[in-house]
PDB file of C-alpha atoms in Angstrom:
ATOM      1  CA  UNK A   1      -9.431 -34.960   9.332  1.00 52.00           C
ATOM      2  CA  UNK A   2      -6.009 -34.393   8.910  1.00 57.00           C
ATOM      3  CA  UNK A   3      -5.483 -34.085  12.692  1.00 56.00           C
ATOM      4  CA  UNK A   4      -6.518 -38.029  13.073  1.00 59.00           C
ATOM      5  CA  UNK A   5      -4.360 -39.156  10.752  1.00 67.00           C
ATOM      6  CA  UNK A   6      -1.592 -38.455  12.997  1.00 66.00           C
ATOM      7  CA  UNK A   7      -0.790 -41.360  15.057  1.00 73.00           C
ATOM      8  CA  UNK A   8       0.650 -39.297  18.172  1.00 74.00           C
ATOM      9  CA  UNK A   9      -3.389 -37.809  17.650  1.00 71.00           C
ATOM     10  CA  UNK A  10      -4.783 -41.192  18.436  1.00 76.00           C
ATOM     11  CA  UNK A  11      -2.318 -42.175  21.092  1.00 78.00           C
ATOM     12  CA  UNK A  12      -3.100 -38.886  23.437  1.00 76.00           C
ATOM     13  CA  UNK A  13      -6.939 -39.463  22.690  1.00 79.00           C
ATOM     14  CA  UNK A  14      -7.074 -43.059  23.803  1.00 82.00           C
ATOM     15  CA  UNK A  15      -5.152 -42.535  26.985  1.00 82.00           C
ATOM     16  CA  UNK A  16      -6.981 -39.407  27.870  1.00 81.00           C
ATOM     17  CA  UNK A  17     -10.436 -41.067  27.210  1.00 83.00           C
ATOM     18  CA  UNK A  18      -9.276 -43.866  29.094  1.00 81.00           C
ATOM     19  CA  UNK A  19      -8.156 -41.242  31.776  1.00 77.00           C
ATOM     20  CA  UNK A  20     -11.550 -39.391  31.791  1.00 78.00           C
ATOM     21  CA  UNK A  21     -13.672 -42.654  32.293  1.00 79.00           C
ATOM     22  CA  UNK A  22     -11.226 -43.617  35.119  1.00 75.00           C
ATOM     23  CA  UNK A  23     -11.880 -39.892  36.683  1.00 71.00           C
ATOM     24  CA  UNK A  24     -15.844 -40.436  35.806  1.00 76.00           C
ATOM     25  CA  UNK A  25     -15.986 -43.963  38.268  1.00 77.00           C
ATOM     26  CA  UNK A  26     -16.831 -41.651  41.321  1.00 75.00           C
ATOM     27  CA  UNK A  27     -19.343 -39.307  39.492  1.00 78.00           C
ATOM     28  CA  UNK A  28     -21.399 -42.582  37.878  1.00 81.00           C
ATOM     29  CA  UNK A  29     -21.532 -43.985  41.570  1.00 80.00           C
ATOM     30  CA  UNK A  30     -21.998 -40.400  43.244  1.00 80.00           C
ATOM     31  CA  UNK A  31     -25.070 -40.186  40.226  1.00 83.00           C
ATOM     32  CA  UNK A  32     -26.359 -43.927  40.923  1.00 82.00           C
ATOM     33  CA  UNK A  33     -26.442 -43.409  44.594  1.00 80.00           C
ATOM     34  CA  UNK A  34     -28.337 -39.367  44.443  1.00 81.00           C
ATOM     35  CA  UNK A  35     -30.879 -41.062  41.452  1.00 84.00           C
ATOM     36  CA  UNK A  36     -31.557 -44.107  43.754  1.00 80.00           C
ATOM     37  CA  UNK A  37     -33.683 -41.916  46.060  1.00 78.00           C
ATOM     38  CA  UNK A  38     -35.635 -41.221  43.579  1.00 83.00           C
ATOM     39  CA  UNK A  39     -38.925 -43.402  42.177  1.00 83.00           C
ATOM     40  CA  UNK A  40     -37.880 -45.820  40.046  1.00 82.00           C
ATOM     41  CA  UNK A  41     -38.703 -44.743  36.650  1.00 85.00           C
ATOM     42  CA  UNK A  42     -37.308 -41.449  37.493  1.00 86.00           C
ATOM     43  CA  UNK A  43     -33.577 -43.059  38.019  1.00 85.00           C
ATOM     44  CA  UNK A  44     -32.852 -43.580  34.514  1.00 86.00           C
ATOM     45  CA  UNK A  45     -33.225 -40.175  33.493  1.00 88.00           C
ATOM     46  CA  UNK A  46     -31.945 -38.893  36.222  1.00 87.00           C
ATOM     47  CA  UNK A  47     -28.846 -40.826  35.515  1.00 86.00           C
ATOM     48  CA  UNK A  48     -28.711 -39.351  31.981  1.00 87.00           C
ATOM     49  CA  UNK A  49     -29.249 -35.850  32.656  1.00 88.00           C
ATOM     50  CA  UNK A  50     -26.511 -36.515  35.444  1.00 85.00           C
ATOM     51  CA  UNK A  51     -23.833 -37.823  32.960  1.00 85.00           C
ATOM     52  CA  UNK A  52     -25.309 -34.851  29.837  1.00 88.00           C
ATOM     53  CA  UNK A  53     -24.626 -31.915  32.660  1.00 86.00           C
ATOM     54  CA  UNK A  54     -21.329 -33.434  33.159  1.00 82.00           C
ATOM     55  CA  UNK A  55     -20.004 -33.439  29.945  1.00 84.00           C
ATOM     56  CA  UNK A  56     -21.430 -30.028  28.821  1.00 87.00           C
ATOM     57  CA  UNK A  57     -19.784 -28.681  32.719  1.00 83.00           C
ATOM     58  CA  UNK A  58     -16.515 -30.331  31.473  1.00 82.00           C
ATOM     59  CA  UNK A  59     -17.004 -28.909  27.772  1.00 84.00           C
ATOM     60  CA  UNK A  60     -17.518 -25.321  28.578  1.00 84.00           C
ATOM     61  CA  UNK A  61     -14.412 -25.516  30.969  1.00 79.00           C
ATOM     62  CA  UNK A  62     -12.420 -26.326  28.292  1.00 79.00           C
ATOM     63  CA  UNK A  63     -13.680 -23.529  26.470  1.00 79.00           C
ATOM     64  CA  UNK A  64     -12.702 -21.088  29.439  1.00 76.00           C
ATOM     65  CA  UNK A  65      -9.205 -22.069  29.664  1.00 66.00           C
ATOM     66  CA  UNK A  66      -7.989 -18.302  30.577  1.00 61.00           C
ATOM     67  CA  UNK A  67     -10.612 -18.627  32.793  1.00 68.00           C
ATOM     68  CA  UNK A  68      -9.349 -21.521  35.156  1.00 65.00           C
ATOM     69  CA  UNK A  69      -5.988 -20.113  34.578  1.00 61.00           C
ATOM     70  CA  UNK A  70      -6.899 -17.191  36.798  1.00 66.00           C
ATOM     71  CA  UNK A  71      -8.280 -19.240  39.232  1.00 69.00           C
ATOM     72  CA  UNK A  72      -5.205 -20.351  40.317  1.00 70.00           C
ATOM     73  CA  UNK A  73      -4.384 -16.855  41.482  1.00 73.00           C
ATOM     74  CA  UNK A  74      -4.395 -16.842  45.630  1.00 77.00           C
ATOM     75  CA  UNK A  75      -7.704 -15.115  46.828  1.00 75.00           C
ATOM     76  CA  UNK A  76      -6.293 -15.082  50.707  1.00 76.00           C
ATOM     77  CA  UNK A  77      -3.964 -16.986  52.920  1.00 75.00           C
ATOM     78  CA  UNK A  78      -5.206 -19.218  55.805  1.00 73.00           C
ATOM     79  CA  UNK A  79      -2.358 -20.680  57.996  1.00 69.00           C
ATOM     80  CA  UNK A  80      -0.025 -19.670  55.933  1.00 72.00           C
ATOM     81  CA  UNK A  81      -1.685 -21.428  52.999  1.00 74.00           C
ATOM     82  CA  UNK A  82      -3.002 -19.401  49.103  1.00 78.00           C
ATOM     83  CA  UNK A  83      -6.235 -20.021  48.752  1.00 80.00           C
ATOM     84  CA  UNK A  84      -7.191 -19.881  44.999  1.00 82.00           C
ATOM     85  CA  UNK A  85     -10.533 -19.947  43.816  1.00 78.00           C
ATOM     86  CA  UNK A  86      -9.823 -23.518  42.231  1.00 77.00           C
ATOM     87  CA  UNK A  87      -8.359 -24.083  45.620  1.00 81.00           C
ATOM     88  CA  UNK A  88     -11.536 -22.755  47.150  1.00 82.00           C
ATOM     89  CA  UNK A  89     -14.061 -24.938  44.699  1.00 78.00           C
ATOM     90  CA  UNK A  90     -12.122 -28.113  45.518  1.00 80.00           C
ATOM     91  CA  UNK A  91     -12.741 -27.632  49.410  1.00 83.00           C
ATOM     92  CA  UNK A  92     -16.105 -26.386  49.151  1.00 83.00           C
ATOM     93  CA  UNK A  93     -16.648 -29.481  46.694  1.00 80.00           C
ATOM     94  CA  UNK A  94     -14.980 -31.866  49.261  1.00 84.00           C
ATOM     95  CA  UNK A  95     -16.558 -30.654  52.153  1.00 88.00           C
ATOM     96  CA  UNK A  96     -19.769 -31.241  50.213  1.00 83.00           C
ATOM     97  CA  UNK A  97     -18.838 -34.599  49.143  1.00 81.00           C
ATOM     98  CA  UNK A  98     -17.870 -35.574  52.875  1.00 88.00           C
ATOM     99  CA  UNK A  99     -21.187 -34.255  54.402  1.00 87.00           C
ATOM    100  CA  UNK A 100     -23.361 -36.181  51.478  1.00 82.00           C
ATOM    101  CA  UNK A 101     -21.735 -39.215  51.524  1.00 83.00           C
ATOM    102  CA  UNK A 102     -21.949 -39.416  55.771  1.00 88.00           C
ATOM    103  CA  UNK A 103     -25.468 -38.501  55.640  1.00 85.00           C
ATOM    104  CA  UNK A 104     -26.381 -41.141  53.087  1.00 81.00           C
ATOM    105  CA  UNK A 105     -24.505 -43.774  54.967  1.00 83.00           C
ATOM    106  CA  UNK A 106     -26.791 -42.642  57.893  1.00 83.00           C
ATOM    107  CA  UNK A 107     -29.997 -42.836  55.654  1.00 79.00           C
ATOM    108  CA  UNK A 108     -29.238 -46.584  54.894  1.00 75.00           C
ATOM    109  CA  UNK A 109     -28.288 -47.685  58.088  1.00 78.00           C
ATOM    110  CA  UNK A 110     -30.333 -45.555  60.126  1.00 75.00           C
ATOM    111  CA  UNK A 111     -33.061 -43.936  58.678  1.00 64.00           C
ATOM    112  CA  UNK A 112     -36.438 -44.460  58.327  1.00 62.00           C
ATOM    113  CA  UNK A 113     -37.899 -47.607  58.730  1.00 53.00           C
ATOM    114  CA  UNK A 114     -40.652 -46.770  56.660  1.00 47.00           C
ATOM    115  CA  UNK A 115     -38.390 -45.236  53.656  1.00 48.00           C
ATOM    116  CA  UNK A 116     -40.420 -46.631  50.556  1.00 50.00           C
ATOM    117  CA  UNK A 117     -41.559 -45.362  47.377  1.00 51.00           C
ATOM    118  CA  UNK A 118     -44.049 -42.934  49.535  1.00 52.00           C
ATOM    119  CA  UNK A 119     -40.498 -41.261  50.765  1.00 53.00           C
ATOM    120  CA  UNK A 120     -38.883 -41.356  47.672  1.00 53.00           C
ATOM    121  CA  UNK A 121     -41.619 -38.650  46.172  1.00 54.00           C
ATOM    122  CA  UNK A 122     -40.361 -36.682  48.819  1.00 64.00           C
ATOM    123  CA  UNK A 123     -37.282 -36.639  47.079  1.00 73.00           C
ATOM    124  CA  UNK A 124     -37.464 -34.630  43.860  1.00 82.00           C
ATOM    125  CA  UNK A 125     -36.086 -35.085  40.602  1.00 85.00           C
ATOM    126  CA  UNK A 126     -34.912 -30.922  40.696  1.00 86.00           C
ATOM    127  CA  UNK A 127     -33.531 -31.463  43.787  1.00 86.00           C
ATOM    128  CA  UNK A 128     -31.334 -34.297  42.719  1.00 85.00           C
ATOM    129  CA  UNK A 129     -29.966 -32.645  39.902  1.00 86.00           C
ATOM    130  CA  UNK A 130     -29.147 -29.550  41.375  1.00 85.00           C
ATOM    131  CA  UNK A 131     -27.271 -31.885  43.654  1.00 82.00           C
ATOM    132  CA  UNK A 132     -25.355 -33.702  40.863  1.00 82.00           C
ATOM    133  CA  UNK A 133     -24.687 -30.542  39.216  1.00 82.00           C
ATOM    134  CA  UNK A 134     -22.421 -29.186  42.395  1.00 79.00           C
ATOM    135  CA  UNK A 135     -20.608 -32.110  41.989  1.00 77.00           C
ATOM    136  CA  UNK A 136     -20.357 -32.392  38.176  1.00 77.00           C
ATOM    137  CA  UNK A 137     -18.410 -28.934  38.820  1.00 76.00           C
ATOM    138  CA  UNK A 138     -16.011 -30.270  41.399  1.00 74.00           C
ATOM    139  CA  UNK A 139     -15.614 -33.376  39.083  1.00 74.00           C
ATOM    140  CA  UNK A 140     -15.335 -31.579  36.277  1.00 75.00           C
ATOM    141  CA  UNK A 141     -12.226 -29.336  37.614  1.00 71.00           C
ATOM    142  CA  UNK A 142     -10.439 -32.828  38.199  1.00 69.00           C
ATOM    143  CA  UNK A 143     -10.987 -33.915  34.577  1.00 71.00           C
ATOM    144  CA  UNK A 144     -10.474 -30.731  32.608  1.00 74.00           C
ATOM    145  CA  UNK A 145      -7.145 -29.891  34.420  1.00 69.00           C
ATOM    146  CA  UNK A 146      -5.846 -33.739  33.557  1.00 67.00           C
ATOM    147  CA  UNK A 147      -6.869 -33.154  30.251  1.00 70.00           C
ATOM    148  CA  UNK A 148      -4.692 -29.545  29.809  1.00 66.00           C
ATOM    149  CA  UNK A 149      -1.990 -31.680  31.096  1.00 65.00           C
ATOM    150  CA  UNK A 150      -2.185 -34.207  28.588  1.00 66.00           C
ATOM    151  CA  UNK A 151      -2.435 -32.064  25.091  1.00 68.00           C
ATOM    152  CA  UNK A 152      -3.438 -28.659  24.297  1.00 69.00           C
ATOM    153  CA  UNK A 153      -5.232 -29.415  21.483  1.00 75.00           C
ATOM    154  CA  UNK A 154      -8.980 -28.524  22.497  1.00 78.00           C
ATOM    155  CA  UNK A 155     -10.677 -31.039  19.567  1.00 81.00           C
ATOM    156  CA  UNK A 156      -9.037 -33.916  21.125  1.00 81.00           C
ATOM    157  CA  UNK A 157      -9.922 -33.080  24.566  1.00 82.00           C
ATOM    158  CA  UNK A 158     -13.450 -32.638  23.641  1.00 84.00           C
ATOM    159  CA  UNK A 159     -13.514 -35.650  21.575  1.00 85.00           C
ATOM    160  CA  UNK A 160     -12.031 -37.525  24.374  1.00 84.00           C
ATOM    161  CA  UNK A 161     -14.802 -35.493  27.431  1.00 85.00           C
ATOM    162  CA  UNK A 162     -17.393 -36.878  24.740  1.00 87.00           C
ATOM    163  CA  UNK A 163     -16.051 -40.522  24.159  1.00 88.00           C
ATOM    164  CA  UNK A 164     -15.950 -41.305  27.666  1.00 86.00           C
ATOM    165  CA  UNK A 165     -19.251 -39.785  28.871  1.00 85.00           C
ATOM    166  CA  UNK A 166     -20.947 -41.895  26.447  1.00 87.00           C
ATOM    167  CA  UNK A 167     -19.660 -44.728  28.098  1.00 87.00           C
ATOM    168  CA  UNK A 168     -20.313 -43.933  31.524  1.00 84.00           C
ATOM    169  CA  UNK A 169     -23.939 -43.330  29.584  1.00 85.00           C
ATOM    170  CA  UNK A 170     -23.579 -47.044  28.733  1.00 86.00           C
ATOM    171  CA  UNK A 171     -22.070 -47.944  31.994  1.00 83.00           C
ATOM    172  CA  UNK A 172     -24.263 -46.144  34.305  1.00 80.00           C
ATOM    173  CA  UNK A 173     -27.162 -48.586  34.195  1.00 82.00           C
ATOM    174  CA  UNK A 174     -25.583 -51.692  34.825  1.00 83.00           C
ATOM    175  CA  UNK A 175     -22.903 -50.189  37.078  1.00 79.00           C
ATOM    176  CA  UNK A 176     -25.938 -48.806  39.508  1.00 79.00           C
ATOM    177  CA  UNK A 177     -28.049 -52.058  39.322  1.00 81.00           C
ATOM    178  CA  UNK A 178     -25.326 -53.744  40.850  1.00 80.00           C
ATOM    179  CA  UNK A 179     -24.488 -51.145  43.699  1.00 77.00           C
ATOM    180  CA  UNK A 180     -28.521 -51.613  44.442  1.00 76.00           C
ATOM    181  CA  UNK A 181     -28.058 -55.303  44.548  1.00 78.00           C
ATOM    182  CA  UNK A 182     -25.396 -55.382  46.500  1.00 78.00           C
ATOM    183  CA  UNK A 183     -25.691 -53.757  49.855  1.00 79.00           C
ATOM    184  CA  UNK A 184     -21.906 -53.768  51.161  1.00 82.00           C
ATOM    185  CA  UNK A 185     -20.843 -52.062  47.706  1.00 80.00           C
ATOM    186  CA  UNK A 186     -23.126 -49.493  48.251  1.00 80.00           C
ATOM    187  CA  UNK A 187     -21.527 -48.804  51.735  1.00 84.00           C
ATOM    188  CA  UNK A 188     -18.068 -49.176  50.222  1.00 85.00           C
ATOM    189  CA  UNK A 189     -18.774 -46.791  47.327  1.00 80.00           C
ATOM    190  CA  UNK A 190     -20.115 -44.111  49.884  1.00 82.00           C
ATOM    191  CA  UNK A 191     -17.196 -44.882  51.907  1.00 86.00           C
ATOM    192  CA  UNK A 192     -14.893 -44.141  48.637  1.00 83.00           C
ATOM    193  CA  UNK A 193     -16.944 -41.011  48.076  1.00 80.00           C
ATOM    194  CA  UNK A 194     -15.816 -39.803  51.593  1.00 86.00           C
ATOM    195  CA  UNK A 195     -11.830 -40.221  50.729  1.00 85.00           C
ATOM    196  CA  UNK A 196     -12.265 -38.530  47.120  1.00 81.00           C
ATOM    197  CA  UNK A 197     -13.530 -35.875  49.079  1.00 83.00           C
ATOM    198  CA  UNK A 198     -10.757 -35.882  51.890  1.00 87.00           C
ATOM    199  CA  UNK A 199      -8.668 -36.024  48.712  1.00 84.00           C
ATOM    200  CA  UNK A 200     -10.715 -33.006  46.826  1.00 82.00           C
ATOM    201  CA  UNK A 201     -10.086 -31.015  50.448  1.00 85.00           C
ATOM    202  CA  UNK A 202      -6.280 -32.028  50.976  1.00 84.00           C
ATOM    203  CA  UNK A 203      -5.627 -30.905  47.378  1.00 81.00           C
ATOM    204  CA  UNK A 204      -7.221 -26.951  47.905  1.00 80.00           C
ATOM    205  CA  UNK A 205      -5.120 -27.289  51.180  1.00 81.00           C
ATOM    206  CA  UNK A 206      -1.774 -27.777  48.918  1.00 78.00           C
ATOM    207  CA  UNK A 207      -1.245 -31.193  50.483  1.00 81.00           C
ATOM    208  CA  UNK A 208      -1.155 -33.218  47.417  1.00 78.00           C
ATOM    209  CA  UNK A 209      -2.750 -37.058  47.783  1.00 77.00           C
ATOM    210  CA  UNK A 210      -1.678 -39.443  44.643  1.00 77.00           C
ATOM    211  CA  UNK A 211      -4.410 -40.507  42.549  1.00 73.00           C
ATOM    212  CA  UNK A 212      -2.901 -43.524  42.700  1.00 75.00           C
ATOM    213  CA  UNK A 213      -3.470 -44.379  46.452  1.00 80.00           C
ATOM    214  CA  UNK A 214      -6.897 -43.671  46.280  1.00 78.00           C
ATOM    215  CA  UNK A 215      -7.636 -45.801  43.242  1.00 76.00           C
ATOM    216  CA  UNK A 216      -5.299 -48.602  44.828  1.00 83.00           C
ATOM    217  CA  UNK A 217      -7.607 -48.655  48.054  1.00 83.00           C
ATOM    218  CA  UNK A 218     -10.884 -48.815  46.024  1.00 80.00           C
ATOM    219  CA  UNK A 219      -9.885 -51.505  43.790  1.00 82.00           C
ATOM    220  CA  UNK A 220      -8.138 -53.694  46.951  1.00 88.00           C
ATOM    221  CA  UNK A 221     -11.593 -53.236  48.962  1.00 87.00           C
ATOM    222  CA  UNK A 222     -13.667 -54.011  45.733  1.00 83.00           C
ATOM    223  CA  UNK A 223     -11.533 -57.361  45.273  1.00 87.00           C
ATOM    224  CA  UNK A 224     -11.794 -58.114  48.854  1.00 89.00           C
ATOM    225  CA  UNK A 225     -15.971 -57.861  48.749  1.00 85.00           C
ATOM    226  CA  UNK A 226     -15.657 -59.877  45.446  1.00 85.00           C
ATOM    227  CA  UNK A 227     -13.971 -62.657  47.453  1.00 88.00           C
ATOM    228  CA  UNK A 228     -16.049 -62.378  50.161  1.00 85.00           C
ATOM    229  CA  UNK A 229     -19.199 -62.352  47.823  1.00 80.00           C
ATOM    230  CA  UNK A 230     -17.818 -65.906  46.099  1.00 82.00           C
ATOM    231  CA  UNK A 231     -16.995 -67.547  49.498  1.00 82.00           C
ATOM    232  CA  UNK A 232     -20.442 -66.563  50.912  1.00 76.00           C
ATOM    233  CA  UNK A 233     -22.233 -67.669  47.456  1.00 69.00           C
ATOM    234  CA  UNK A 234     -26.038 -67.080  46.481  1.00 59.00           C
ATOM    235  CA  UNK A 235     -27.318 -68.834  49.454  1.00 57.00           C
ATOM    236  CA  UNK A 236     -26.241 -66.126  51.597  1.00 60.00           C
ATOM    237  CA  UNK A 237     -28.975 -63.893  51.821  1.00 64.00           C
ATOM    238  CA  UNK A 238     -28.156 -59.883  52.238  1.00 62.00           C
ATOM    239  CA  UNK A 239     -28.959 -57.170  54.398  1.00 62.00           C
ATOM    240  CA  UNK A 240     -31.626 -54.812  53.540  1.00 63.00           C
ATOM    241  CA  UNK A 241     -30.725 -51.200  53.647  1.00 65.00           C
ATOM    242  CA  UNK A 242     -33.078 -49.082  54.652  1.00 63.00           C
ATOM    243  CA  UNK A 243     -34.067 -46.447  52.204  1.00 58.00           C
ATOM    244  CA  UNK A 244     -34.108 -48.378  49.197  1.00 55.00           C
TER     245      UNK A 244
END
């Protein structure tokens, strides 16, 4: 208790909760968008269990510090490049996220007229998760390594991994209702999957992308379907992606 009665304590936990739920914007839409392929009173849960395997991915990272230190040691060279194995996770992770993302833009644009809830038992709630968990991983890497950065005391950056999972918990709901409701979003947030994982890929390739781009572009398209969402009003009725 002594610990949070420093003030310096309280000032690195705030910003690096506020950091982690930041980091944790991709994996609640990557979560929404995998769990809304399932039936419907399987999203919820899938949702959860999602967001539960994400903090206890980020948790036991932090708890294998050494671990990721060693990571960072080159495995081979390609073009004249180290490849670590955190190197090798982030591409791996990327290349992942690319492929999903493309092939779920494809799946609500064209796929199956007939996708329905009959399809969506195709899709299973294992299969889902396993799906999240490859990306909790990759996510994971991204949060744990800001978090080393920002103290080295391990309470606070568990305290801060568990803070901001349970409000993505919160979040998740209403933040994945809206994506379903709104069609474009949906296609933008897939679309923002695609350059996190460019970014993930460019990053095990040593060419370092600034958060801050990326986060700049989502926001400015966000704002710009906002605008375009007011000017077209209620009366505007929209498209129906297939697959929902």
């Amino acid at each position: 208790m002594e610990l949070f009665s420093d003030p310096t304590v309280w000032a690195a936990l705030i910003t690096l909760t506020g950091l982690e739920i930041v980091l944790g914007i991709d994996n609640i839409i990557f979560i929404s968008i995998l769990s809304s392929r399932l039936a419907k009173n399987q999203q919820k849960s899938a949702r959860q269990v999602g967001l539960i395997l994400a903090m206890l991915t980020r948790i036991m990272l932090l708890f294998s510090l050494s671990l990721i230190m060693k990571l960072t040691e080159p495995f081979f060279t390609i073009l004249g490049h180290a490849i670590s194995g955190r190197d090798l996770i982030l591409i791996v992770g990327g290349l992942f996220l690319i492929g999903k993302s493309t092939t779920e833009i494809h799946h609500k644009l064209e796929g199956e007229a007939e996708s329905s809830e009959s399809e969506k038992k195709k899709v299973t709630f294992t299969n889902v998760i396993i799906q999240i968990m490859i990306l909790d991983i990759v996510f994971s890497l991204d949060s744990v390594i800001t978090a080393v950065g920002m103290t080295d005391n391990l309470l606070i950056m568990i305290t801060a991994v568990v803070l901001s999972v349970g409000f993505m918990l919160l979040a998740s709901g209403g933040i994945s209702d809206f994506v379903d409701r709104h069609p474009t979003i949906k296609i933008l947030a897939l679309s923002f999957l695609i350059l996190i994982g460019l970014a993930l890929v460019g990053e095990g390739m040593e060419m370092h992308i600034p958060k801050g781009y990326i986060y700049f572009a989502m926001a400015f398209s966000i704002a710009v379907e906002f605008l375009n969402m007011k000017v077209r009003g209620s009366s505007s009725k929209p498209v129906v992606l297939k697959g929902k």
